[in-house]
């Protein structure tokens, strides 16, 4: 287990004309559970492969516990990595597959057969693979195969970090939940540094202590799930996280007041005069539907019932606005909306601006 | 009531005719000859299994069969490992790929008798580049007089001609292995040997089965090249079953024994190929059985 430091790490696949990963500096704590979250092609797998050494970064340094490992090959970094699709050694049994990374150790790290056996047994119990232990790995279904791939990462108890590259893509939905809980449990029990790549926000938010949101080769925000929900630093984070995501509406600012299409909205904070594109962000959870005559009129296009609550797809003038409506509340005939002023964020050129609370 | 529509048979008919003329009728002619004797004038007498017994008991047949088995054994032992080694050494990406593939395919494009002629001239002691060079270096090399030299020449020629096929088959198996397998192996700290043993070799197994079968069948039926290079000599040292068969059928015009011999020859190839196939695909079946047990 180790602290991982990225020092101006950047990568370009085409010799510098475009960056898949823009220069990035971060420190990831020993024993932390991190999720790299972002749409396809945002550079999250690139970053993961740089950490495991499968990819040599074009620029920058990588440090494990303050030791520069940038030049070390994958084999010497002592990293476990689980890939999107199961990778198994077909001719081996399940137990042999799990033992493989341990058997490959040479020199000072060499383990005795008894030790290997104990660790393999532990991994088998951990993942509930007892019934399959002596079966050939080639004939198993995708779920079990991926469990074994996970197991090959978990069997090495002294790894610097375990990296997951969208490991649950091929897993059945009900088992997904189970395995994610399992990983969380293993993390608490053994305290590995874990880095988990995904494009699924639920996966990221339930797995990680800290979520790193990436867009086009850049980290747009790193924070706890709560921070990402309450104060997205970038409109992309606001829209990407939450279901549905944050409503972003263009507005004008006048001190502690925002103006949308002539409607005045009180804000909890006071803002200086800002230039550029000014937008207001409000999560659908904090938009209240009312027929009391207060607030701004909206047109509701459709209402989706998702079980616990309903999502009203509405328009505020020309701008789409999602509203979460509690299960029993009726949809008014002349709907108006009120924003919870404490929950409004203001964005200048897509970046969050923090105002000052009026004294 | 179920109505039967037999029109579909008309579509199968051309294939049946084709197969009948190309395979069934010639084969049955051979079967016909193998159980009869003829003294010319197109008169035939039924002799039963006599020719089969005679061929199976004859020392001439045993010797030819042994030569065939030895030849196939040797060239398999050389061509399969060599083919795998060359395939592993070939580049996986870039311009080198096409260059290598073209170079590898070249020997396969040359007709058998031309290959024989090339080596017949190449190995001649008086004018051949190889033979003359060896002679000038002081080696006592002469494939027309020395049994060992004749065998070495034929084996080197076959390796030169056919290793490419094994290389191309193995290469196709290797390039189908996804990068992620190599990445996982690096993560697991696997040695070069472990990568070959547990990733590359298992993924190549299917194509290797095909390579072994093709090379066995082809080498066991070899005719043209030894016919051109050594003519079966010196003495009978390189008289393989096929050469023996032609001598018996065309040279001596012993139709009965020749027919019996070709049927035995055919059955031997069939049986050995079946054994190879069964042994090499054994593991596959094992895992399939495992599956069924798991499902049940």
XYZ file of C-alpha atoms in Angstrom, chain A:
359
model
C 0.000 0.000 0.000
C 1.323 3.339 -0.900
C 0.664 6.993 -1.354
C 0.592 7.834 -5.055
C 1.850 11.167 -6.255
C 1.348 12.429 -9.788
C 3.779 15.176 -10.655
C 2.794 16.982 -13.858
C 1.887 13.714 -15.536
C 0.726 14.146 -19.136
C 0.323 11.847 -22.087
C 0.017 12.237 -25.816
C -0.494 9.307 -28.170
C 0.557 11.259 -31.259
C 3.862 12.777 -30.268
C 2.600 15.972 -28.684
C 0.108 17.427 -31.150
C -2.814 16.562 -28.900
C -3.028 15.448 -25.312
C -5.037 12.435 -24.181
C -4.126 13.463 -20.673
C -3.263 17.094 -19.904
C -0.586 17.898 -17.290
C -1.899 16.748 -13.962
C -0.608 16.910 -10.399
C -2.316 15.095 -7.574
C -1.612 13.255 -4.409
C -3.608 10.139 -3.622
C -3.461 9.002 -0.021
C -2.329 5.635 1.190
C -5.368 3.453 1.704
C -7.805 5.746 -0.081
C -10.569 4.544 -2.371
C -10.615 6.732 -5.460
C -12.862 6.643 -8.471
C -11.955 8.110 -11.841
C -15.243 9.120 -13.384
C -15.850 10.529 -16.835
C -17.291 9.832 -20.263
C -15.529 7.523 -22.746
C -12.312 8.977 -24.087
C -11.738 11.411 -21.218
C -8.334 9.904 -20.387
C -9.217 7.872 -17.318
C -7.902 4.544 -18.631
C -4.796 6.324 -19.914
C -4.163 7.625 -16.403
C -4.718 4.174 -14.923
C -2.284 2.542 -17.354
C 0.305 5.185 -16.546
C 0.047 4.332 -12.854
C 0.437 0.606 -13.509
C 3.263 1.234 -15.968
C 1.567 -0.323 -18.993
C 1.933 3.107 -20.539
C 4.949 5.391 -20.234
C 3.746 8.985 -19.762
C 5.085 11.544 -22.246
C 5.761 13.959 -19.413
C 5.998 14.088 -15.649
C 6.844 11.843 -12.740
C 5.006 9.204 -10.791
C 5.912 8.550 -7.165
C 4.902 5.726 -4.844
C 5.556 6.754 -1.233
C 7.812 9.575 -2.490
C 9.950 7.167 -4.540
C 10.108 7.920 -8.254
C 8.828 4.851 -10.109
C 8.373 6.506 -13.525
C 11.121 4.405 -15.063
C 10.172 1.097 -13.447
C 8.492 -1.577 -15.593
C 5.061 -2.841 -14.580
C 6.471 -6.052 -13.091
C 8.496 -4.114 -10.524
C 5.778 -1.696 -9.453
C 3.822 -4.317 -7.520
C 0.474 -3.088 -8.773
C -2.645 -5.167 -9.292
C -4.942 -4.264 -12.157
C -8.324 -5.674 -13.091
C -9.431 -5.112 -16.671
C -12.794 -4.415 -18.243
C -13.065 -7.910 -19.715
C -12.006 -11.007 -17.819
C -8.471 -12.154 -18.536
C -7.798 -15.738 -17.539
C -5.143 -18.337 -18.125
C -7.356 -20.877 -19.863
C -5.283 -23.978 -19.236
C -5.143 -23.442 -15.475
C -7.741 -24.213 -12.843
C -9.385 -21.412 -10.881
C -7.039 -21.943 -7.931
C -3.973 -22.002 -10.199
C -5.124 -18.768 -11.802
C -5.273 -17.124 -8.401
C -1.897 -18.523 -7.418
C -0.213 -17.375 -10.644
C 0.811 -13.833 -9.564
C 2.220 -15.283 -6.333
C 4.120 -18.093 -8.050
C 5.812 -15.614 -10.374
C 7.668 -13.999 -7.516
C 11.384 -14.490 -7.455
C 14.226 -13.671 -5.129
C 13.485 -11.973 -1.808
C 9.730 -11.855 -2.450
C 9.443 -15.581 -3.150
C 6.631 -17.242 -1.230
C 6.499 -20.784 0.089
C 3.950 -23.193 -1.364
C 2.068 -23.251 1.948
C 1.882 -19.464 2.027
C 0.592 -19.329 -1.542
C -2.008 -21.926 -0.677
C -3.252 -19.974 2.351
C -3.591 -16.761 0.385
C -5.357 -18.487 -2.505
C -7.780 -20.085 -0.062
C -8.453 -16.680 1.483
C -9.172 -15.145 -1.921
C -11.435 -18.063 -2.848
C -13.454 -17.662 0.350
C -13.560 -13.900 -0.046
C -15.110 -14.173 -3.501
C -17.241 -17.236 -2.806
C -15.539 -19.401 -5.435
C -15.199 -22.538 -3.263
C -17.257 -24.725 -5.596
C -15.153 -23.796 -8.631
C -11.648 -23.924 -7.152
C -10.518 -27.021 -9.039
C -12.388 -26.387 -12.274
C -10.647 -25.371 -15.494
C -11.007 -21.628 -15.899
C -11.920 -21.799 -19.600
C -15.432 -23.184 -19.168
C -16.788 -20.627 -16.705
C -19.343 -17.878 -17.302
C -18.415 -14.196 -17.554
C -19.386 -13.379 -13.952
C -17.169 -16.062 -12.463
C -14.349 -15.255 -14.863
C -14.385 -11.631 -13.783
C -14.470 -12.689 -10.129
C -11.287 -14.670 -10.763
C -9.704 -11.662 -12.459
C -10.594 -9.634 -9.367
C -9.193 -12.411 -7.222
C -5.835 -12.303 -9.005
C -5.608 -8.675 -7.926
C -6.759 -9.290 -4.365
C -4.559 -12.297 -3.706
C -1.479 -10.087 -3.496
C -2.002 -8.563 -0.066
C 1.086 -6.330 -0.199
C 0.388 -4.510 -3.484
C 1.021 -0.788 -3.712
C -2.423 -0.242 -5.193
C -5.237 -2.125 -6.864
C -6.472 -0.563 -10.079
C -9.863 -1.373 -11.555
C -10.637 -0.522 -15.171
C -14.444 -0.639 -15.384
C -14.349 -4.129 -13.893
C -18.099 -4.630 -13.594
C -19.078 -3.922 -17.213
C -19.667 -7.579 -18.050
C -21.238 -8.498 -14.726
C -24.943 -9.174 -14.246
C -26.749 -6.214 -12.601
C -27.679 -8.022 -9.383
C -24.170 -9.377 -8.966
C -22.722 -5.932 -9.738
C -24.189 -4.579 -6.545
C -22.916 -7.556 -4.563
C -19.385 -7.332 -5.934
C -19.190 -3.604 -5.380
C -20.202 -4.071 -1.759
C -17.600 -6.824 -1.530
C -14.885 -4.539 -2.854
C -15.876 -1.863 -0.365
C -15.719 -4.447 2.420
C -12.310 -5.698 1.275
C -11.120 -2.115 1.149
C -12.171 -1.483 4.731
C -10.666 -4.777 5.870
C -7.257 -4.569 4.194
C -6.883 -0.855 3.501
C -5.467 -1.157 -0.017
C -5.144 1.997 -2.046
C -7.791 1.421 -4.691
C -8.347 3.320 -7.906
C -11.515 2.555 -9.777
C -12.214 3.725 -13.324
C -15.831 3.959 -14.404
C -18.245 5.979 -16.497
C -21.109 5.041 -14.198
C -21.739 7.675 -11.539
C -23.576 5.293 -9.208
C -20.583 2.978 -9.221
C -18.181 5.826 -8.561
C -20.252 7.441 -5.828
C -20.935 4.218 -3.943
C -17.397 2.891 -4.196
C -15.132 5.829 -3.594
C -14.222 8.141 -0.747
C -12.989 10.605 -3.327
C -14.267 10.875 -6.871
C -12.073 12.355 -9.577
C -14.233 13.669 -12.407
C -12.439 13.899 -15.737
C -13.338 15.559 -19.010
C -11.235 15.682 -22.186
C -7.978 14.709 -20.501
C -8.420 17.060 -17.561
C -9.511 16.623 -13.971
C -12.445 18.987 -13.551
C -13.093 18.202 -9.913
C -11.886 15.915 -7.179
C -14.038 15.590 -4.135
C -16.288 13.500 -1.928
C -19.630 12.395 -3.386
C -21.286 15.033 -1.192
C -19.070 17.812 -2.561
C -19.771 16.749 -6.128
C -23.463 16.857 -5.425
C -23.558 20.149 -3.492
C -20.856 22.252 -5.092
C -19.895 21.072 -8.568
C -16.880 23.140 -9.591
C -17.811 22.952 -13.251
C -21.156 22.829 -15.020
C -20.053 19.518 -16.565
C -19.779 17.940 -13.104
C -23.184 19.318 -12.206
C -24.765 17.841 -15.315
C -22.807 14.548 -15.228
C -23.553 13.750 -11.593
C -27.102 13.294 -10.379
C -30.067 11.776 -12.103
C -31.191 13.843 -13.727
C -28.214 16.211 -13.559
C -28.125 19.808 -12.478
C -30.250 22.376 -14.330
C -28.028 25.019 -15.851
C -29.818 28.225 -16.841
C -28.311 31.384 -18.336
C -28.961 34.409 -16.127
C -27.898 37.913 -15.208
C -26.493 38.789 -11.806
C -27.272 41.825 -9.704
C -25.538 41.466 -6.341
C -27.604 38.961 -4.379
C -30.174 38.548 -7.106
C -30.258 36.555 -10.304
C -32.503 37.470 -13.197
C -33.804 34.845 -15.639
C -35.947 36.210 -18.463
C -37.111 39.067 -16.284
C -37.852 36.925 -13.245
C -35.957 37.862 -10.104
C -34.544 35.096 -7.966
C -33.135 35.782 -4.525
C -29.689 34.254 -3.836
C -28.216 33.277 -0.494
C -24.879 34.923 -1.354
C -23.736 38.186 -2.813
C -21.664 38.199 -5.999
C -19.345 40.805 -7.510
C -19.986 42.007 -11.062
C -18.946 39.205 -13.415
C -18.211 39.149 -17.134
C -18.469 36.270 -19.599
C -21.179 33.618 -19.701
C -23.064 33.646 -16.422
C -25.186 30.648 -15.551
C -27.217 29.539 -12.598
C -27.126 25.923 -11.450
C -29.855 24.282 -9.446
C -30.357 20.562 -8.843
C -33.814 19.143 -9.735
C -34.106 18.063 -6.101
C -34.195 21.726 -5.021
C -36.689 23.001 -7.548
C -40.134 23.143 -5.978
C -43.298 22.916 -8.026
C -46.095 25.168 -6.768
C -49.426 26.656 -7.840
C -49.503 29.379 -5.218
C -48.912 32.131 -7.749
C -45.338 32.664 -6.590
C -42.301 31.841 -8.675
C -41.788 31.482 -12.402
C -44.306 29.873 -14.771
C -43.134 26.720 -16.571
C -44.570 24.375 -19.197
C -44.420 20.720 -18.231
C -43.766 18.490 -21.258
C -43.879 15.118 -19.582
C -43.743 13.448 -16.209
C -41.724 10.246 -15.622
C -42.552 8.118 -12.633
C -39.349 6.461 -11.436
C -40.886 4.878 -8.341
C -39.675 6.826 -5.338
C -40.512 10.128 -7.005
C -41.456 11.630 -10.336
C -39.330 13.640 -12.708
C -41.116 16.489 -14.466
C -39.493 17.500 -17.754
C -40.420 21.164 -18.096
C -39.441 24.311 -19.971
C -38.704 27.648 -18.376
C -39.191 29.805 -21.479
C -36.843 28.051 -23.941
C -34.682 26.323 -21.372
C -35.274 22.748 -20.319
C -35.726 22.349 -16.586
C -36.013 19.091 -14.669
C -37.983 19.042 -11.457
C -38.183 16.254 -8.916
C -41.745 16.021 -7.681
C -42.515 14.049 -4.493
C -44.662 10.964 -5.052
C -47.971 12.269 -3.698
C -47.827 15.887 -4.777
C -50.321 16.631 -7.580
C -49.072 18.348 -10.736
C -50.737 21.804 -10.695
C -52.692 23.064 -13.693
C -50.724 26.300 -13.945
C -47.367 25.188 -12.654
C -44.796 27.583 -11.277
C -41.387 26.842 -9.813
C -39.493 28.187 -6.827
C -35.739 27.592 -6.376
C -34.252 26.840 -2.951
C -31.982 29.900 -2.769
C -29.459 28.183 -0.471
C -28.835 25.555 -3.124
C -28.229 27.796 -6.091
C -24.706 27.815 -7.570
C -23.448 30.490 -9.904
C -21.107 29.706 -12.800
C -18.912 32.056 -14.777
C -17.721 30.515 -18.071
C -18.715 27.119 -16.656
C -16.579 27.552 -13.489
C -18.165 27.841 -10.046
C -18.065 31.300 -8.466
C -18.357 31.474 -4.707
C -20.194 34.504 -3.458
C -20.119 35.996 -0.007
C -22.840 35.573 2.503
C -24.283 39.027 3.227
C -23.517 40.046 6.797
